[in-house]
Coordinates of C-alpha atoms and ligand atoms in Angstrom, one line a residue:
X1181 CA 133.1 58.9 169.5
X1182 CA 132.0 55.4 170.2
X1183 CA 131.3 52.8 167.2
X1184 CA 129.0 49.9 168.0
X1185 CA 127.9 47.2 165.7
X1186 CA 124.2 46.1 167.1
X1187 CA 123.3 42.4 165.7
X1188 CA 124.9 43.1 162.2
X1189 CA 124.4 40.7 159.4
X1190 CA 125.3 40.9 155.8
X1191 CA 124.0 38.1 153.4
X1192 CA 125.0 37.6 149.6
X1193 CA 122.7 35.2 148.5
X1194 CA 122.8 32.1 150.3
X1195 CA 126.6 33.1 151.3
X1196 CA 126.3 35.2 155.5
X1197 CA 129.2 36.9 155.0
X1198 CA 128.4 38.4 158.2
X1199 CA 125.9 36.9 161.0
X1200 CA 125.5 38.6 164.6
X1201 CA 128.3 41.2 164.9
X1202 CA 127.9 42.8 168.0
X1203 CA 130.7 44.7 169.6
X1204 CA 131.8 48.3 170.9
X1205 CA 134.9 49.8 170.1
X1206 CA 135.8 53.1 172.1
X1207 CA 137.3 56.7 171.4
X1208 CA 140.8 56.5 170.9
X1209 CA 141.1 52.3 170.6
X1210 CA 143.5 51.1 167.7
X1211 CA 141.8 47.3 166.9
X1212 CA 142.9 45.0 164.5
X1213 CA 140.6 43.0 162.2
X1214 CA 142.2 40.2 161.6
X1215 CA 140.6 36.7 160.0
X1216 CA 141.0 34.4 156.7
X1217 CA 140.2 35.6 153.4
X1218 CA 136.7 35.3 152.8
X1219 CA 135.8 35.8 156.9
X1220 CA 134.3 39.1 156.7
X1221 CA 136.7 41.5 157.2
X1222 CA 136.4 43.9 154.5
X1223 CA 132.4 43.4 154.7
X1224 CA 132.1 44.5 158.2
X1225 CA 134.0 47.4 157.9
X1226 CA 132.6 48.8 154.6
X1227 CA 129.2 48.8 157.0
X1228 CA 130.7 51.5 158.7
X1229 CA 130.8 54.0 155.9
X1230 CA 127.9 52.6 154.4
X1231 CA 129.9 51.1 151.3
X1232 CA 127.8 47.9 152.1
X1233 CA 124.4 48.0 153.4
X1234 CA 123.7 45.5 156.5
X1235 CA 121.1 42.9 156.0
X1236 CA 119.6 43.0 159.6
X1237 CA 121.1 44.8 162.5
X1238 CA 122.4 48.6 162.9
X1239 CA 125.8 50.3 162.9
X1240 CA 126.2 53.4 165.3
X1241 CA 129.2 55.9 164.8
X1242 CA 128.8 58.5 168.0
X1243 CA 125.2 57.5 169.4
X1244 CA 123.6 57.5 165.8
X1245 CA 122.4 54.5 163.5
X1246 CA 124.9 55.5 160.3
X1247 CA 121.8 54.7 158.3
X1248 CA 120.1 57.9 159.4
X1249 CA 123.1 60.1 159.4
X1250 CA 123.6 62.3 155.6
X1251 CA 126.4 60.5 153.7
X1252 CA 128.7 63.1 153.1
X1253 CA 128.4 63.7 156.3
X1254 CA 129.5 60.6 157.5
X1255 CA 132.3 59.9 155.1
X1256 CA 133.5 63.5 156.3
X1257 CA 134.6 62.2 159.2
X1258 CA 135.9 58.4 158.5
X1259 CA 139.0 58.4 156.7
X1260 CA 139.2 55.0 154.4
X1261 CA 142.2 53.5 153.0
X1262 CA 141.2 51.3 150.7
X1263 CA 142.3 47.4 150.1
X1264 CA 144.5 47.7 147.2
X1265 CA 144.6 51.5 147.6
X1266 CA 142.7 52.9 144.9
X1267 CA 144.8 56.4 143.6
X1268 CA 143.2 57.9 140.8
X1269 CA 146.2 57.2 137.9
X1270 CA 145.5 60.5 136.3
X1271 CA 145.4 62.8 139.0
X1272 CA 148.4 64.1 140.8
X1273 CA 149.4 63.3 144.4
X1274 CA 148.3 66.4 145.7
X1275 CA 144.8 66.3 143.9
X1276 CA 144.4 62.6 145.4
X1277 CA 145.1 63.9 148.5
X1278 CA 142.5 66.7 147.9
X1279 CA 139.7 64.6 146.1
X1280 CA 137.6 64.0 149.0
X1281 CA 137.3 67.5 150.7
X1282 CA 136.6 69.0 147.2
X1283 CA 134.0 66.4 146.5
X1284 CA 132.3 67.5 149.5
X1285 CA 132.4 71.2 148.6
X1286 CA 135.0 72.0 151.0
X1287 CA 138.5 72.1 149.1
X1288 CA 141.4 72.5 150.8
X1289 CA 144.8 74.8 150.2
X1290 CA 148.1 73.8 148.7
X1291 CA 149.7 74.4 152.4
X1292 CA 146.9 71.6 154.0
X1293 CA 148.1 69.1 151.2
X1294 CA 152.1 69.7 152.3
X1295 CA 150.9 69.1 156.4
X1296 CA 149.3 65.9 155.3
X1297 CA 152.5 65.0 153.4
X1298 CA 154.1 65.6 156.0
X1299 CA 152.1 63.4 158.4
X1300 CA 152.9 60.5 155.9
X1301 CA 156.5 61.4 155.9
X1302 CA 156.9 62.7 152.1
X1303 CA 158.7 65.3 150.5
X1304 CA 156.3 68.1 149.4
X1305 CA 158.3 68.1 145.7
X1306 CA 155.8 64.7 145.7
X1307 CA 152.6 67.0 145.3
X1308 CA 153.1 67.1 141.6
X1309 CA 154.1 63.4 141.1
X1310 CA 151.5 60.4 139.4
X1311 CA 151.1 57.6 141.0
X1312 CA 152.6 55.6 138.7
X1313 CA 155.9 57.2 139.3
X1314 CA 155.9 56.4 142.8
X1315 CA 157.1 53.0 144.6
X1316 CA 154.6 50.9 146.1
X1317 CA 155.3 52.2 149.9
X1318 CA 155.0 56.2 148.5
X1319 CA 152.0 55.6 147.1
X1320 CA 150.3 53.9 150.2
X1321 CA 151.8 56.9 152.2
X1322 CA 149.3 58.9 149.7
X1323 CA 146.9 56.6 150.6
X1324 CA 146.9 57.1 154.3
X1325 CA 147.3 61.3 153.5
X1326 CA 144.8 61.0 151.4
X1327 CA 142.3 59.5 154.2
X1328 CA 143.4 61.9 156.9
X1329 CA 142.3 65.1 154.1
X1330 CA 139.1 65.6 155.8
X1331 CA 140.8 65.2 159.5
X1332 CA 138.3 62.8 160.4
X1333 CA 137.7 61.2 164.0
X1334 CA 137.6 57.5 162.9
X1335 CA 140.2 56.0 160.3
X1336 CA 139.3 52.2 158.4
X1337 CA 141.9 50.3 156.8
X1338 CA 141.7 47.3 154.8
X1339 CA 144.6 45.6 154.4
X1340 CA 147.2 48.9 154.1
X1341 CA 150.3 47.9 153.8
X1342 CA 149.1 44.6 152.1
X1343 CA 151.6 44.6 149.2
X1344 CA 154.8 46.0 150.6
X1345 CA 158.2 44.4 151.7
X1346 CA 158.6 44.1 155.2
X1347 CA 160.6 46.9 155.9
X1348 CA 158.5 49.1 154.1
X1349 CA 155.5 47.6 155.8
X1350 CA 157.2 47.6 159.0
X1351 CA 157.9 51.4 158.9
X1352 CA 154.9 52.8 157.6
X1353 CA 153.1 50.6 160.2
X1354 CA 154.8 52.2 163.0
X1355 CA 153.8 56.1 161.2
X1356 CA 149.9 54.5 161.3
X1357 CA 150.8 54.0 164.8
X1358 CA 152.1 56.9 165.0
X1359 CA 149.8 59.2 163.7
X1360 CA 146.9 57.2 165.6
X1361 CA 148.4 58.5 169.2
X1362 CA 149.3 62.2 167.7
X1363 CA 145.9 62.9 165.6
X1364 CA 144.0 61.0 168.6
X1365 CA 142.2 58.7 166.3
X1366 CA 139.9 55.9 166.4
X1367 CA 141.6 53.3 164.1
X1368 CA 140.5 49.9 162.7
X1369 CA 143.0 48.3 160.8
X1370 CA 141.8 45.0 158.8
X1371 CA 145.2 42.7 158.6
X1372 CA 145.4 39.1 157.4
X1373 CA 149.2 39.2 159.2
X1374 CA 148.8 38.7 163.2
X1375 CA 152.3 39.9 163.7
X1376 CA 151.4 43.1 162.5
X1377 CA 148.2 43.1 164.8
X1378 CA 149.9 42.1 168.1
X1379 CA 152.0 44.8 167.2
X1380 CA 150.2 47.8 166.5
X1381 CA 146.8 47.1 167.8
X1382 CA 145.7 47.8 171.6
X1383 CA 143.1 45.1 170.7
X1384 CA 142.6 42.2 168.0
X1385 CA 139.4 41.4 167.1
X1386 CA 139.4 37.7 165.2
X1387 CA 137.0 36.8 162.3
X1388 CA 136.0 33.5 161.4
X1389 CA 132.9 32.7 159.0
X1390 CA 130.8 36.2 159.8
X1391 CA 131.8 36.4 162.9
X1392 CA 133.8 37.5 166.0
X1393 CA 135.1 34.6 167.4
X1394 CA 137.9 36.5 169.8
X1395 CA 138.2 40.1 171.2
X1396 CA 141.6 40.4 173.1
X1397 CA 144.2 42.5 173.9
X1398 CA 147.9 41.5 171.9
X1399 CA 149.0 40.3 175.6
X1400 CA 146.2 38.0 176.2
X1401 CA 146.6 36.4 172.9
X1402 CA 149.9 36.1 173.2
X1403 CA 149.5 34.1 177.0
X1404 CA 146.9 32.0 175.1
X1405 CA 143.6 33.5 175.5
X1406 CA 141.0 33.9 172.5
X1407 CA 140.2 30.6 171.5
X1408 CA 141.2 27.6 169.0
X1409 CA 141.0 30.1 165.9
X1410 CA 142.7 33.2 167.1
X1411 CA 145.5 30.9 168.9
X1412 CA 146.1 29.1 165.3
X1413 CA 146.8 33.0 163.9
X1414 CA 149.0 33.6 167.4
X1415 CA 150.8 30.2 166.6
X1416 CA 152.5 31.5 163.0
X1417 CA 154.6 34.6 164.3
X1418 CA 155.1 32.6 167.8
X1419 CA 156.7 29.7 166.1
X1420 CA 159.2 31.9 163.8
X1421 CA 160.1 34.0 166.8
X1422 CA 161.0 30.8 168.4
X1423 CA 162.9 29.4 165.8
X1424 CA 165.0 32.5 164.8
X1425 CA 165.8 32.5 168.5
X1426 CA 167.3 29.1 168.3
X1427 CA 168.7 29.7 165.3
X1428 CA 170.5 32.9 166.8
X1429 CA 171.5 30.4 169.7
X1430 CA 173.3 28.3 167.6
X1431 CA 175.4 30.8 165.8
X1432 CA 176.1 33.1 168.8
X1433 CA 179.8 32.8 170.0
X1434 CA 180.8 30.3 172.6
Ligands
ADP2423 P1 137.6 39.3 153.9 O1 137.8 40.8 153.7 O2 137.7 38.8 155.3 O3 138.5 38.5 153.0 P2 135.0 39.7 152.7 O4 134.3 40.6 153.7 O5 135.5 40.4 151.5 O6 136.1 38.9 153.4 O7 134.0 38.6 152.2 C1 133.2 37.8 153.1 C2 132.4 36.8 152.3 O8 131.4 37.5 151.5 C3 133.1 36.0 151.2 O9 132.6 34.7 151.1 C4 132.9 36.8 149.9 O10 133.0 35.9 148.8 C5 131.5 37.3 150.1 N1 131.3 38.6 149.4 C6 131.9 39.8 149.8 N2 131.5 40.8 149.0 C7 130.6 40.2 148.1 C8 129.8 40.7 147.0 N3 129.8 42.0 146.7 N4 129.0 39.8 146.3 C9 129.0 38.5 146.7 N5 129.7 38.0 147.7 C10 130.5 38.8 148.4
MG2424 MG1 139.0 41.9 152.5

């Protein structure tokens, strides 16, 4: 289903933290959000779930204004990962995993919460861990399993893998990836790290004061296109590829 964002603006006071979003993102597109803190990000995806109201313009998720569509409804079928994840502490995995669809009156079995551990790559012993005795990687797995409960058509992440070490990050980016092509999703993945959006993505969408300011594939970025803002982002993980290439240069073996 086909998401478009019609003339969206957000205000907080005197603060637009979003002014004239307008853009179409397809069936089956990965995008990456990426931007400064404080450009949007987080603002212009919560619009899609109705977390945050617009101040002017419309969201549509499949031909309909999300303002008109039932709430439940709507969260049914977008899957959120939250920024900073968000577990309930007293609640084991498996109920997070399960808190949505019984929320909405539609529980689902023991079996269902061992697929979507699955999906995220842990161990169904994990179904009767807490989140506090889980590392910081497991417990984002239960994040993403958690968002996928309700097998939704469109999945929003902000900021995912955020607090992990690289490899983790790395690894559990890939299973996003992943689990994008085999669940044929719509995904939006908000990033502040434009490594991880050339490499995921099929298409990076920059933010910069409320709004869009580039919307290009990771190639196109990556042979310059996009502007002076997105080329800054480009710039970071083209310079340390460069460098760790001359660096391996100079200690490989005459
Ligand atoms: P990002 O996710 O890119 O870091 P946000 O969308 O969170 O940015 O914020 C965009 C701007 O809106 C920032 O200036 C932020 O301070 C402001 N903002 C976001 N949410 C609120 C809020 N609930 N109340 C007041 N200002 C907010
Ligand atoms: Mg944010």
């Amino acid at each position: 289903m086909t998401l478009e964002f019609r003339d969206v603006a957000r205000n907080y006071g005197s603060v637009k933290a979003l002014s004239g979003v307008s853009r179409t993102i397809e069936a089956g597109e990965f995008v990456a959000l990426v931007g400064a803190s404080g450009s949007g990000k987080s603002t212009l995806l919560k619009t899609i779930n109705r977390l945050v109201i617009p101040s002017g313009g419309t969201v549509h998720f499949g031909e309909m204004d999300v303002a008109k569509q039932q709430l439940t409804e709507l969260r049914r079928r977008i899957g959120y990962v939250f920024q900073g994840i968000g577990l309930f502490p007293h609640m084991s995995v498996a109920e997070n995993i399960a808190i949505g669809p019984r929320l909405s009156g539609e529980p689902i079995p023991p079996e269902r919460v061992v697929q979507l551990l699955e999906l995220v790559e842990l161990e169904p012993s994990m179904r009767t861990r807490f989140p506090d005795a889980l590392s910081g990687g497991q417990r984002q797995r239960v994040g993403v399993a958690r968002a996928l409960a309700n097998s939704p058509q469109l999945l929003l992440m902000d900021e995912p893998f955020g607090a992990l070490d690289p490899i983790t990050r790395d690894a559990l980016g890939l299973r996003v990836r992943g689990l994008h092509d085999e669940l044929a999703l719509t995904t939006i993945m908000v990033t502040h790290d434009m490594a991880e959006a050339l490499l995921l993505a099929d298409r990076v969408l920059v933010m910069d004061a409320g709004q869009i300011v580039a919307d290009e594939t990771p190639q196109a970025l990556l042979e310059g296109a996009g502007g002076e803002v997105a080329q800054e982002l480009v710039a970071v993980p083209r310079d340390q590829a460069k460098r760790l290439a001359e660096l391996a240069k100079l200690s490989a073996p005459l």
